[in-house]
PDB file of C-alpha atoms in Angstrom:
ATOM      1  CA  MET A   1       9.951  -7.821  23.975  1.00  0.00           C
ATOM      2  CA  THR A   2       7.758 -10.461  22.354  1.00  0.00           C
ATOM      3  CA  THR A   3       9.601 -12.529  19.791  1.00  0.00           C
ATOM      4  CA  PHE A   4       8.300 -14.566  16.904  1.00  0.00           C
ATOM      5  CA  SER A   5       9.688 -17.840  15.664  1.00  0.00           C
ATOM      6  CA  PRO A   6       9.030 -18.318  11.936  1.00  0.00           C
ATOM      7  CA  SER A   7       9.591 -22.052  12.338  1.00  0.00           C
ATOM      8  CA  ALA A   8       6.461 -22.446  14.451  1.00  0.00           C
ATOM      9  CA  PRO A   9       3.949 -19.724  13.529  1.00  0.00           C
ATOM     10  CA  LYS A  10       0.676 -19.403  15.361  1.00  0.00           C
ATOM     11  CA  ALA A  11      -2.492 -19.597  13.337  1.00  0.00           C
ATOM     12  CA  ALA A  12      -3.434 -16.266  11.805  1.00  0.00           C
ATOM     13  CA  PRO A  13      -6.937 -14.917  12.391  1.00  0.00           C
ATOM     14  CA  GLU A  14      -9.476 -15.992   9.792  1.00  0.00           C
ATOM     15  CA  VAL A  15      -9.668 -13.515   6.934  1.00  0.00           C
ATOM     16  CA  ASN A  16     -13.057 -11.798   6.776  1.00  0.00           C
ATOM     17  CA  HIS A  17     -12.270  -9.014   4.336  1.00  0.00           C
ATOM     18  CA  LYS A  18     -11.141  -8.573   0.762  1.00  0.00           C
ATOM     19  CA  THR A  19      -8.071  -6.568  -0.190  1.00  0.00           C
ATOM     20  CA  VAL A  20      -8.763  -2.960  -1.162  1.00  0.00           C
ATOM     21  CA  LEU A  21      -7.038  -1.029  -3.946  1.00  0.00           C
ATOM     22  CA  SER A  22      -5.393   2.347  -3.363  1.00  0.00           C
ATOM     23  CA  VAL A  23      -4.181   4.010  -6.562  1.00  0.00           C
ATOM     24  CA  ASN A  24      -0.910   5.927  -6.360  1.00  0.00           C
ATOM     25  CA  VAL A  25      -1.159   8.941  -8.691  1.00  0.00           C
ATOM     26  CA  ASN A  26       2.479  10.060  -8.492  1.00  0.00           C
ATOM     27  CA  LYS A  27       3.178   9.193 -12.133  1.00  0.00           C
ATOM     28  CA  VAL A  28       0.315  11.389 -13.320  1.00  0.00           C
ATOM     29  CA  ALA A  29       2.027  14.276 -11.534  1.00  0.00           C
ATOM     30  CA  LEU A  30       5.381  13.309 -13.051  1.00  0.00           C
ATOM     31  CA  LEU A  31       3.926  13.587 -16.563  1.00  0.00           C
ATOM     32  CA  ARG A  32       2.266  16.911 -15.749  1.00  0.00           C
ATOM     33  CA  ASN A  33       5.519  18.334 -14.415  1.00  0.00           C
ATOM     34  CA  THR A  34       7.310  17.855 -17.742  1.00  0.00           C
ATOM     35  CA  ARG A  35       5.455  20.932 -19.063  1.00  0.00           C
ATOM     36  CA  HIS A  36       3.934  24.105 -17.593  1.00  0.00           C
ATOM     37  CA  LEU A  37       0.394  23.482 -18.829  1.00  0.00           C
ATOM     38  CA  ASP A  38      -1.012  21.856 -15.672  1.00  0.00           C
ATOM     39  CA  ILE A  39      -2.162  18.796 -17.624  1.00  0.00           C
ATOM     40  CA  PRO A  40      -2.923  16.035 -16.989  1.00  0.00           C
ATOM     41  CA  SER A  41      -4.800  16.941 -13.812  1.00  0.00           C
ATOM     42  CA  VAL A  42      -3.720  14.816 -10.860  1.00  0.00           C
ATOM     43  CA  THR A  43      -6.946  15.499  -8.981  1.00  0.00           C
ATOM     44  CA  ARG A  44      -9.071  14.560 -11.985  1.00  0.00           C
ATOM     45  CA  ALA A  45      -7.081  11.336 -12.353  1.00  0.00           C
ATOM     46  CA  ALA A  46      -7.766  10.526  -8.706  1.00  0.00           C
ATOM     47  CA  GLU A  47     -11.464  11.247  -9.195  1.00  0.00           C
ATOM     48  CA  LEU A  48     -11.688   8.989 -12.260  1.00  0.00           C
ATOM     49  CA  CYS A  49      -9.995   6.167 -10.356  1.00  0.00           C
ATOM     50  CA  LEU A  50     -12.469   6.528  -7.498  1.00  0.00           C
ATOM     51  CA  GLN A  51     -15.385   6.591  -9.929  1.00  0.00           C
ATOM     52  CA  ALA A  52     -14.083   3.331 -11.425  1.00  0.00           C
ATOM     53  CA  GLY A  53     -14.185   1.632  -8.025  1.00  0.00           C
ATOM     54  CA  ALA A  54     -10.791   2.264  -6.429  1.00  0.00           C
ATOM     55  CA  HIS A  55     -11.036   2.227  -2.649  1.00  0.00           C
ATOM     56  CA  GLY A  56      -8.463   4.931  -2.015  1.00  0.00           C
ATOM     57  CA  ILE A  57      -5.801   7.287  -3.345  1.00  0.00           C
ATOM     58  CA  THR A  58      -2.120   7.343  -2.408  1.00  0.00           C
ATOM     59  CA  VAL A  59       0.446  10.109  -2.907  1.00  0.00           C
ATOM     60  CA  HIS A  60       4.126  10.356  -2.002  1.00  0.00           C
ATOM     61  CA  PRO A  61       5.066  14.064  -1.909  1.00  0.00           C
ATOM     62  CA  ARG A  62       8.863  14.029  -1.982  1.00  0.00           C
ATOM     63  CA  PRO A  63      10.738  17.119  -0.753  1.00  0.00           C
ATOM     64  CA  ASP A  64      12.090  17.866  -4.260  1.00  0.00           C
ATOM     65  CA  GLU A  65       8.515  17.926  -5.657  1.00  0.00           C
ATOM     66  CA  ARG A  66       9.583  15.796  -8.627  1.00  0.00           C
ATOM     67  CA  HIS A  67       5.989  14.629  -8.998  1.00  0.00           C
ATOM     68  CA  ILE A  68       3.397  15.350  -6.268  1.00  0.00           C
ATOM     69  CA  ARG A  69       3.361  18.986  -5.143  1.00  0.00           C
ATOM     70  CA  PRO A  70       1.864  20.347  -1.906  1.00  0.00           C
ATOM     71  CA  ALA A  71      -1.104  21.756  -3.832  1.00  0.00           C
ATOM     72  CA  ASP A  72      -1.915  18.248  -5.074  1.00  0.00           C
ATOM     73  CA  VAL A  73      -2.065  16.943  -1.512  1.00  0.00           C
ATOM     74  CA  TYR A  74      -4.611  19.556  -0.454  1.00  0.00           C
ATOM     75  CA  GLU A  75      -6.698  19.274  -3.626  1.00  0.00           C
ATOM     76  CA  ILE A  76      -6.930  15.486  -3.358  1.00  0.00           C
ATOM     77  CA  ALA A  77      -7.724  15.722   0.360  1.00  0.00           C
ATOM     78  CA  ALA A  78     -10.576  18.103  -0.495  1.00  0.00           C
ATOM     79  CA  LEU A  79     -11.768  15.664  -3.169  1.00  0.00           C
ATOM     80  CA  MET A  80     -11.815  12.827  -0.638  1.00  0.00           C
ATOM     81  CA  LYS A  81     -14.462  14.668   1.375  1.00  0.00           C
ATOM     82  CA  ASP A  82     -16.855  13.704  -1.434  1.00  0.00           C
ATOM     83  CA  TRP A  83     -15.812  10.043  -1.098  1.00  0.00           C
ATOM     84  CA  PRO A  84     -16.386   9.286   2.597  1.00  0.00           C
ATOM     85  CA  HIS A  85     -16.071   5.525   2.160  1.00  0.00           C
ATOM     86  CA  CYS A  86     -12.667   5.785   0.463  1.00  0.00           C
ATOM     87  CA  GLU A  87      -9.297   6.497   2.065  1.00  0.00           C
ATOM     88  CA  PHE A  88      -6.494   8.986   1.513  1.00  0.00           C
ATOM     89  CA  ASN A  89      -2.994   7.660   2.184  1.00  0.00           C
ATOM     90  CA  ILE A  90       0.151   9.795   2.194  1.00  0.00           C
ATOM     91  CA  GLU A  91       3.555   8.123   1.977  1.00  0.00           C
ATOM     92  CA  GLY A  92       6.839   9.708   2.927  1.00  0.00           C
ATOM     93  CA  ASN A  93       9.726  10.002   5.316  1.00  0.00           C
ATOM     94  CA  PRO A  94       8.433  11.304   8.668  1.00  0.00           C
ATOM     95  CA  PHE A  95      11.805  12.957   9.302  1.00  0.00           C
ATOM     96  CA  GLN A  96      11.431  15.074   6.157  1.00  0.00           C
ATOM     97  CA  ASN A  97       8.109  16.612   5.046  1.00  0.00           C
ATOM     98  CA  LEU A  98       5.499  13.953   5.848  1.00  0.00           C
ATOM     99  CA  MET A  99       4.568  15.145   9.334  1.00  0.00           C
ATOM    100  CA  HIS A 100       3.981  18.675   8.030  1.00  0.00           C
ATOM    101  CA  PHE A 101       1.141  17.323   5.901  1.00  0.00           C
ATOM    102  CA  VAL A 102      -0.212  15.223   8.767  1.00  0.00           C
ATOM    103  CA  ARG A 103      -0.399  18.285  11.016  1.00  0.00           C
ATOM    104  CA  ASP A 104      -1.619  20.713   8.359  1.00  0.00           C
ATOM    105  CA  LEU A 105      -4.380  18.523   6.946  1.00  0.00           C
ATOM    106  CA  SER A 106      -5.669  18.004  10.477  1.00  0.00           C
ATOM    107  CA  ALA A 107      -5.568  21.749  11.165  1.00  0.00           C
ATOM    108  CA  ARG A 108      -7.530  22.431   7.964  1.00  0.00           C
ATOM    109  CA  GLY A 109     -10.125  19.772   8.730  1.00  0.00           C
ATOM    110  CA  LEU A 110      -9.211  17.790   5.622  1.00  0.00           C
ATOM    111  CA  PRO A 111      -9.302  13.983   5.609  1.00  0.00           C
ATOM    112  CA  LEU A 112      -6.226  11.818   6.013  1.00  0.00           C
ATOM    113  CA  HIS A 113      -6.864   8.204   6.917  1.00  0.00           C
ATOM    114  CA  GLN A 114      -3.416   6.650   6.760  1.00  0.00           C
ATOM    115  CA  CYS A 115       0.187   7.749   6.540  1.00  0.00           C
ATOM    116  CA  THR A 116       2.833   5.291   5.434  1.00  0.00           C
ATOM    117  CA  PHE A 117       6.260   5.973   6.919  1.00  0.00           C
ATOM    118  CA  VAL A 118       8.952   5.257   4.296  1.00  0.00           C
ATOM    119  CA  PRO A 119      12.708   5.493   5.057  1.00  0.00           C
ATOM    120  CA  ASP A 120      13.689   7.279   1.831  1.00  0.00           C
ATOM    121  CA  SER A 121      16.562   9.714   1.483  1.00  0.00           C
ATOM    122  CA  GLU A 122      15.705  13.064  -0.107  1.00  0.00           C
ATOM    123  CA  ASP A 123      17.338  12.210  -3.444  1.00  0.00           C
ATOM    124  CA  GLN A 124      16.299   8.558  -3.585  1.00  0.00           C
ATOM    125  CA  PHE A 125      15.140   7.413  -7.035  1.00  0.00           C
ATOM    126  CA  THR A 126      12.386   5.198  -5.628  1.00  0.00           C
ATOM    127  CA  SER A 127      11.563   3.432  -2.369  1.00  0.00           C
ATOM    128  CA  ASP A 128      13.730   0.325  -2.130  1.00  0.00           C
ATOM    129  CA  HIS A 129      13.930  -0.837   1.505  1.00  0.00           C
ATOM    130  CA  GLY A 130      12.032  -0.901   4.758  1.00  0.00           C
ATOM    131  CA  TRP A 131      12.769   0.425   8.236  1.00  0.00           C
ATOM    132  CA  ASN A 132      15.644  -1.050  10.200  1.00  0.00           C
ATOM    133  CA  PHE A 133      14.849  -2.260  13.698  1.00  0.00           C
ATOM    134  CA  PRO A 134      15.933  -1.708  16.392  1.00  0.00           C
ATOM    135  CA  ASP A 135      17.949   1.241  15.014  1.00  0.00           C
ATOM    136  CA  ASP A 136      14.931   3.334  13.965  1.00  0.00           C
ATOM    137  CA  ALA A 137      12.603   2.397  16.821  1.00  0.00           C
ATOM    138  CA  GLU A 138      13.095   5.259  19.277  1.00  0.00           C
ATOM    139  CA  ARG A 139      12.970   7.926  16.569  1.00  0.00           C
ATOM    140  CA  LEU A 140       9.699   6.599  15.161  1.00  0.00           C
ATOM    141  CA  LYS A 141       7.709   6.317  18.390  1.00  0.00           C
ATOM    142  CA  PRO A 142       6.937  10.026  18.996  1.00  0.00           C
ATOM    143  CA  LEU A 143       6.017  10.611  15.354  1.00  0.00           C
ATOM    144  CA  ILE A 144       3.613   7.675  15.358  1.00  0.00           C
ATOM    145  CA  GLU A 145       2.064   9.133  18.505  1.00  0.00           C
ATOM    146  CA  GLN A 146       1.646  12.500  16.753  1.00  0.00           C
ATOM    147  CA  ALA A 147      -0.207  10.844  13.874  1.00  0.00           C
ATOM    148  CA  HIS A 148      -2.412   8.852  16.240  1.00  0.00           C
ATOM    149  CA  ALA A 149      -3.285  12.028  18.141  1.00  0.00           C
ATOM    150  CA  ARG A 150      -4.816  13.319  14.892  1.00  0.00           C
ATOM    151  CA  GLY A 151      -6.748  10.136  14.221  1.00  0.00           C
ATOM    152  CA  VAL A 152      -4.418   8.911  11.476  1.00  0.00           C
ATOM    153  CA  ARG A 153      -3.519   5.245  11.068  1.00  0.00           C
ATOM    154  CA  VAL A 154       0.219   4.550  10.687  1.00  0.00           C
ATOM    155  CA  SER A 155       1.708   1.928   8.398  1.00  0.00           C
ATOM    156  CA  LEU A 156       5.453   1.241   8.312  1.00  0.00           C
ATOM    157  CA  PHE A 157       7.127   0.360   5.005  1.00  0.00           C
ATOM    158  CA  MET A 158       8.897  -2.915   5.775  1.00  0.00           C
ATOM    159  CA  ASP A 159      10.821  -5.737   4.176  1.00  0.00           C
ATOM    160  CA  PRO A 160       9.174  -9.157   4.727  1.00  0.00           C
ATOM    161  CA  VAL A 161      11.215 -10.023   7.804  1.00  0.00           C
ATOM    162  CA  SER A 162       9.196 -12.029  10.312  1.00  0.00           C
ATOM    163  CA  GLU A 163      11.368 -11.112  13.282  1.00  0.00           C
ATOM    164  CA  ALA A 164      10.776  -7.375  12.702  1.00  0.00           C
ATOM    165  CA  MET A 165       7.004  -7.518  13.156  1.00  0.00           C
ATOM    166  CA  ALA A 166       7.155  -7.473  16.962  1.00  0.00           C
ATOM    167  CA  ALA A 167       9.377  -4.387  16.814  1.00  0.00           C
ATOM    168  CA  ALA A 168       6.960  -2.642  14.442  1.00  0.00           C
ATOM    169  CA  LYS A 169       4.131  -3.316  16.868  1.00  0.00           C
ATOM    170  CA  ALA A 170       6.217  -2.162  19.826  1.00  0.00           C
ATOM    171  CA  VAL A 171       6.733   1.317  18.338  1.00  0.00           C
ATOM    172  CA  GLY A 172       2.980   1.706  17.874  1.00  0.00           C
ATOM    173  CA  ALA A 173       2.401   0.897  14.201  1.00  0.00           C
ATOM    174  CA  ASP A 174      -1.109  -0.119  13.152  1.00  0.00           C
ATOM    175  CA  ARG A 175      -0.016  -1.769   9.926  1.00  0.00           C
ATOM    176  CA  VAL A 176       3.042  -2.676   7.910  1.00  0.00           C
ATOM    177  CA  GLU A 177       3.351  -2.270   4.154  1.00  0.00           C
ATOM    178  CA  PHE A 178       5.467  -5.037   2.693  1.00  0.00           C
ATOM    179  CA  TYR A 179       7.918  -3.894   0.019  1.00  0.00           C
ATOM    180  CA  THR A 180       7.086  -6.318  -2.793  1.00  0.00           C
ATOM    181  CA  ALA A 181       9.817  -5.689  -5.377  1.00  0.00           C
ATOM    182  CA  SER A 182      11.592  -8.919  -4.410  1.00  0.00           C
ATOM    183  CA  TYR A 183       8.388 -10.808  -5.261  1.00  0.00           C
ATOM    184  CA  ALA A 184       7.891  -8.940  -8.537  1.00  0.00           C
ATOM    185  CA  HIS A 185      11.477  -9.517  -9.731  1.00  0.00           C
ATOM    186  CA  PRO A 186      12.569 -12.850  -8.227  1.00  0.00           C
ATOM    187  CA  GLY A 187      14.701 -14.386 -10.958  1.00  0.00           C
ATOM    188  CA  SER A 188      14.032 -18.113 -11.269  1.00  0.00           C
ATOM    189  CA  ALA A 189      10.805 -19.939 -10.410  1.00  0.00           C
ATOM    190  CA  ALA A 190      12.531 -21.551  -7.433  1.00  0.00           C
ATOM    191  CA  GLU A 191      13.658 -18.150  -6.163  1.00  0.00           C
ATOM    192  CA  LYS A 192      10.123 -16.810  -6.568  1.00  0.00           C
ATOM    193  CA  LYS A 193       8.747 -19.640  -4.428  1.00  0.00           C
ATOM    194  CA  GLY A 194      11.311 -18.934  -1.710  1.00  0.00           C
ATOM    195  CA  VAL A 195      10.615 -15.213  -1.777  1.00  0.00           C
ATOM    196  CA  LEU A 196       6.871 -15.768  -1.555  1.00  0.00           C
ATOM    197  CA  SER A 197       7.311 -18.047   1.448  1.00  0.00           C
ATOM    198  CA  ARG A 198       9.099 -15.202   3.263  1.00  0.00           C
ATOM    199  CA  PHE A 199       6.118 -12.939   2.641  1.00  0.00           C
ATOM    200  CA  VAL A 200       3.740 -15.617   3.919  1.00  0.00           C
ATOM    201  CA  LEU A 201       5.760 -16.091   7.117  1.00  0.00           C
ATOM    202  CA  ALA A 202       6.062 -12.348   7.662  1.00  0.00           C
ATOM    203  CA  GLY A 203       2.315 -11.993   7.121  1.00  0.00           C
ATOM    204  CA  LYS A 204       1.634 -14.637   9.762  1.00  0.00           C
ATOM    205  CA  ALA A 205       4.039 -12.899  12.134  1.00  0.00           C
ATOM    206  CA  ALA A 206       2.212  -9.608  11.574  1.00  0.00           C
ATOM    207  CA  ALA A 207      -1.139 -11.287  12.263  1.00  0.00           C
ATOM    208  CA  VAL A 208       0.174 -12.707  15.535  1.00  0.00           C
ATOM    209  CA  MET A 209       1.122  -9.161  16.561  1.00  0.00           C
ATOM    210  CA  ASN A 210      -2.307  -7.855  15.460  1.00  0.00           C
ATOM    211  CA  LEU A 211      -0.712  -5.754  12.726  1.00  0.00           C
ATOM    212  CA  GLY A 212      -2.628  -5.153   9.517  1.00  0.00           C
ATOM    213  CA  VAL A 213      -0.703  -5.903   6.327  1.00  0.00           C
ATOM    214  CA  ASN A 214      -0.563  -3.677   3.244  1.00  0.00           C
ATOM    215  CA  ALA A 215       1.608  -4.328   0.199  1.00  0.00           C
ATOM    216  CA  GLY A 216       3.104  -2.343  -2.632  1.00  0.00           C
ATOM    217  CA  HIS A 217       5.864  -1.790  -5.181  1.00  0.00           C
ATOM    218  CA  ASP A 218       5.950  -3.267  -8.691  1.00  0.00           C
ATOM    219  CA  LEU A 219       2.683  -5.145  -8.309  1.00  0.00           C
ATOM    220  CA  ASN A 220       0.853  -5.404 -11.634  1.00  0.00           C
ATOM    221  CA  ARG A 221      -1.881  -7.270 -13.491  1.00  0.00           C
ATOM    222  CA  ASP A 222       0.414 -10.238 -14.094  1.00  0.00           C
ATOM    223  CA  ASN A 223       1.537 -10.875 -10.511  1.00  0.00           C
ATOM    224  CA  LEU A 224      -1.143  -9.421  -8.234  1.00  0.00           C
ATOM    225  CA  THR A 225      -3.590 -12.333  -8.157  1.00  0.00           C
ATOM    226  CA  ALA A 226      -0.960 -14.944  -7.303  1.00  0.00           C
ATOM    227  CA  PHE A 227       0.427 -12.744  -4.537  1.00  0.00           C
ATOM    228  CA  LEU A 228      -2.970 -12.257  -2.910  1.00  0.00           C
ATOM    229  CA  ARG A 229      -3.837 -15.938  -3.180  1.00  0.00           C
ATOM    230  CA  ALA A 230      -0.738 -16.660  -1.113  1.00  0.00           C
ATOM    231  CA  MET A 231      -1.397 -13.663   1.165  1.00  0.00           C
ATOM    232  CA  PRO A 232      -5.192 -13.472   1.638  1.00  0.00           C
ATOM    233  CA  GLY A 233      -4.816 -11.370   4.781  1.00  0.00           C
ATOM    234  CA  VAL A 234      -3.473  -8.328   2.898  1.00  0.00           C
ATOM    235  CA  ARG A 235      -5.761  -5.414   3.661  1.00  0.00           C
ATOM    236  CA  GLU A 236      -4.600  -2.974   0.991  1.00  0.00           C
ATOM    237  CA  VAL A 237      -2.432  -2.877  -2.103  1.00  0.00           C
ATOM    238  CA  SER A 238      -1.045   0.461  -3.238  1.00  0.00           C
ATOM    239  CA  ILE A 239      -0.339   0.408  -6.973  1.00  0.00           C
ATOM    240  CA  GLY A 240       0.856   3.315  -9.075  1.00  0.00           C
ATOM    241  CA  HIS A 241       3.453   2.866 -11.803  1.00  0.00           C
ATOM    242  CA  ALA A 242       1.970  -0.215 -13.481  1.00  0.00           C
ATOM    243  CA  LEU A 243      -1.646   0.923 -13.155  1.00  0.00           C
ATOM    244  CA  ILE A 244      -0.972   4.383 -14.570  1.00  0.00           C
ATOM    245  CA  ALA A 245       1.050   2.827 -17.415  1.00  0.00           C
ATOM    246  CA  ASP A 246      -1.907   0.555 -18.152  1.00  0.00           C
ATOM    247  CA  ALA A 247      -4.235   3.560 -18.000  1.00  0.00           C
ATOM    248  CA  LEU A 248      -2.268   5.221 -20.818  1.00  0.00           C
ATOM    249  CA  GLU A 249      -3.426   2.364 -23.052  1.00  0.00           C
ATOM    250  CA  LEU A 250      -6.761   1.414 -21.518  1.00  0.00           C
ATOM    251  CA  GLY A 251      -8.001   4.561 -19.796  1.00  0.00           C
ATOM    252  CA  TYR A 252      -8.327   5.049 -16.042  1.00  0.00           C
ATOM    253  CA  SER A 253     -11.655   3.275 -15.681  1.00  0.00           C
ATOM    254  CA  ALA A 254     -10.674   0.116 -17.562  1.00  0.00           C
ATOM    255  CA  ALA A 255      -7.286  -0.052 -15.837  1.00  0.00           C
ATOM    256  CA  VAL A 256      -8.761   0.245 -12.347  1.00  0.00           C
ATOM    257  CA  LYS A 257     -11.433  -2.335 -13.144  1.00  0.00           C
ATOM    258  CA  ASP A 258      -8.737  -4.730 -14.389  1.00  0.00           C
ATOM    259  CA  TYR A 259      -6.900  -4.478 -11.068  1.00  0.00           C
ATOM    260  CA  LEU A 260     -10.128  -4.941  -9.138  1.00  0.00           C
ATOM    261  CA  ARG A 261     -10.760  -8.053 -11.229  1.00  0.00           C
ATOM    262  CA  CYS A 262      -7.284  -9.350 -10.311  1.00  0.00           C
ATOM    263  CA  ILE A 263      -8.164  -8.873  -6.648  1.00  0.00           C
ATOM    264  CA  ASP A 264     -11.527 -10.580  -7.101  1.00  0.00           C
ATOM    265  CA  GLU A 265      -9.880 -13.565  -8.795  1.00  0.00           C
ATOM    266  CA  ALA A 266      -7.572 -14.021  -5.823  1.00  0.00           C
ATOM    267  CA  PHE A 267     -10.550 -14.468  -3.521  1.00  0.00           C
ATOM    268  CA  ILE A 268     -12.600 -16.815  -5.693  1.00  0.00           C
ATOM    269  CA  LYS A 269     -12.704 -20.206  -4.004  1.00  0.00           C
ATOM    270  CA  VAL A 270     -12.113 -23.126  -6.317  1.00  0.00           C
ATOM    271  CA  LEU A 271     -15.078 -25.428  -5.808  1.00  0.00           C
ATOM    272  CA  PRO A 272     -14.999 -29.156  -6.530  1.00  0.00           C
ATOM    273  CA  ALA A 273     -16.716 -30.208  -9.713  1.00  0.00           C
ATOM    274  CA  THR A 274     -20.337 -31.249  -9.274  1.00  0.00           C
ATOM    275  CA  PRO A 275     -21.043 -34.767 -10.591  1.00  0.00           C
ATOM    276  CA  VAL A 276     -23.284 -34.709 -13.615  1.00  0.00           C
ATOM    277  CA  SER A 277     -26.111 -37.248 -13.751  1.00  0.00           C
ATOM    278  CA  VAL A 278     -26.601 -38.780 -17.145  1.00  0.00           C
ATOM    279  CA  ALA A 279     -30.124 -39.915 -17.990  1.00  0.00           C
ATOM    280  CA  ARG A 280     -30.332 -43.498 -19.158  1.00  0.00           C
TER     281      ARG A 280
END
């Protein structure tokens, strides 16, 4: 198996793309589920986010249906047919209910562009760790193959561990999604710098293995730009809790545009000041 030494990383390919934004609408469903009135509409929220410029929609339909329900998955998939340049991403544990949706959406001819395999237990409060290699490797391989057979890209939810990138590639993953809570809640400034360096090294390791890099969990308007400046190769950020919380104050359109602005700011190159000639 190919190994990667974080002490001597190879040069990553030059970045020729800008990070895209996928909005996770789970929290809209959570609010709806507190009553039996079917409001707010999860599908309408997804549509408003797409209209505002979001590049994709993410859902995580947990087995207990605490937020996203099966009907939401199919309604949003149908909506995505009207947005052919945007992507639908479903997160979940492939050993629970995720593969059912992968198979069923394909059978119904509904779009699914990416599935993100997350190692959550059924009663887990929120995603809080990535896959463990080599322990999970053999179990994941056939499920990744099933997704690929239906034309679905597979991303593995991972901690930023450089040495694990070769294993993720070996099981057939197309991308990894870095779990970013450690970046969002680092403690001291020195700890934040150390944490960010681990993400940078893991990103370089992923690039060496020709793995695309996504990122998500607790990213917000305050920390997104700095993260992407350090990690310009990130292909997609999936943001839900913070963006939906912002949307409660700003509205969906303004909130999405704010996050797109954060992404844009990360890719603005700082140019040297142009000397000014003073007429004499």
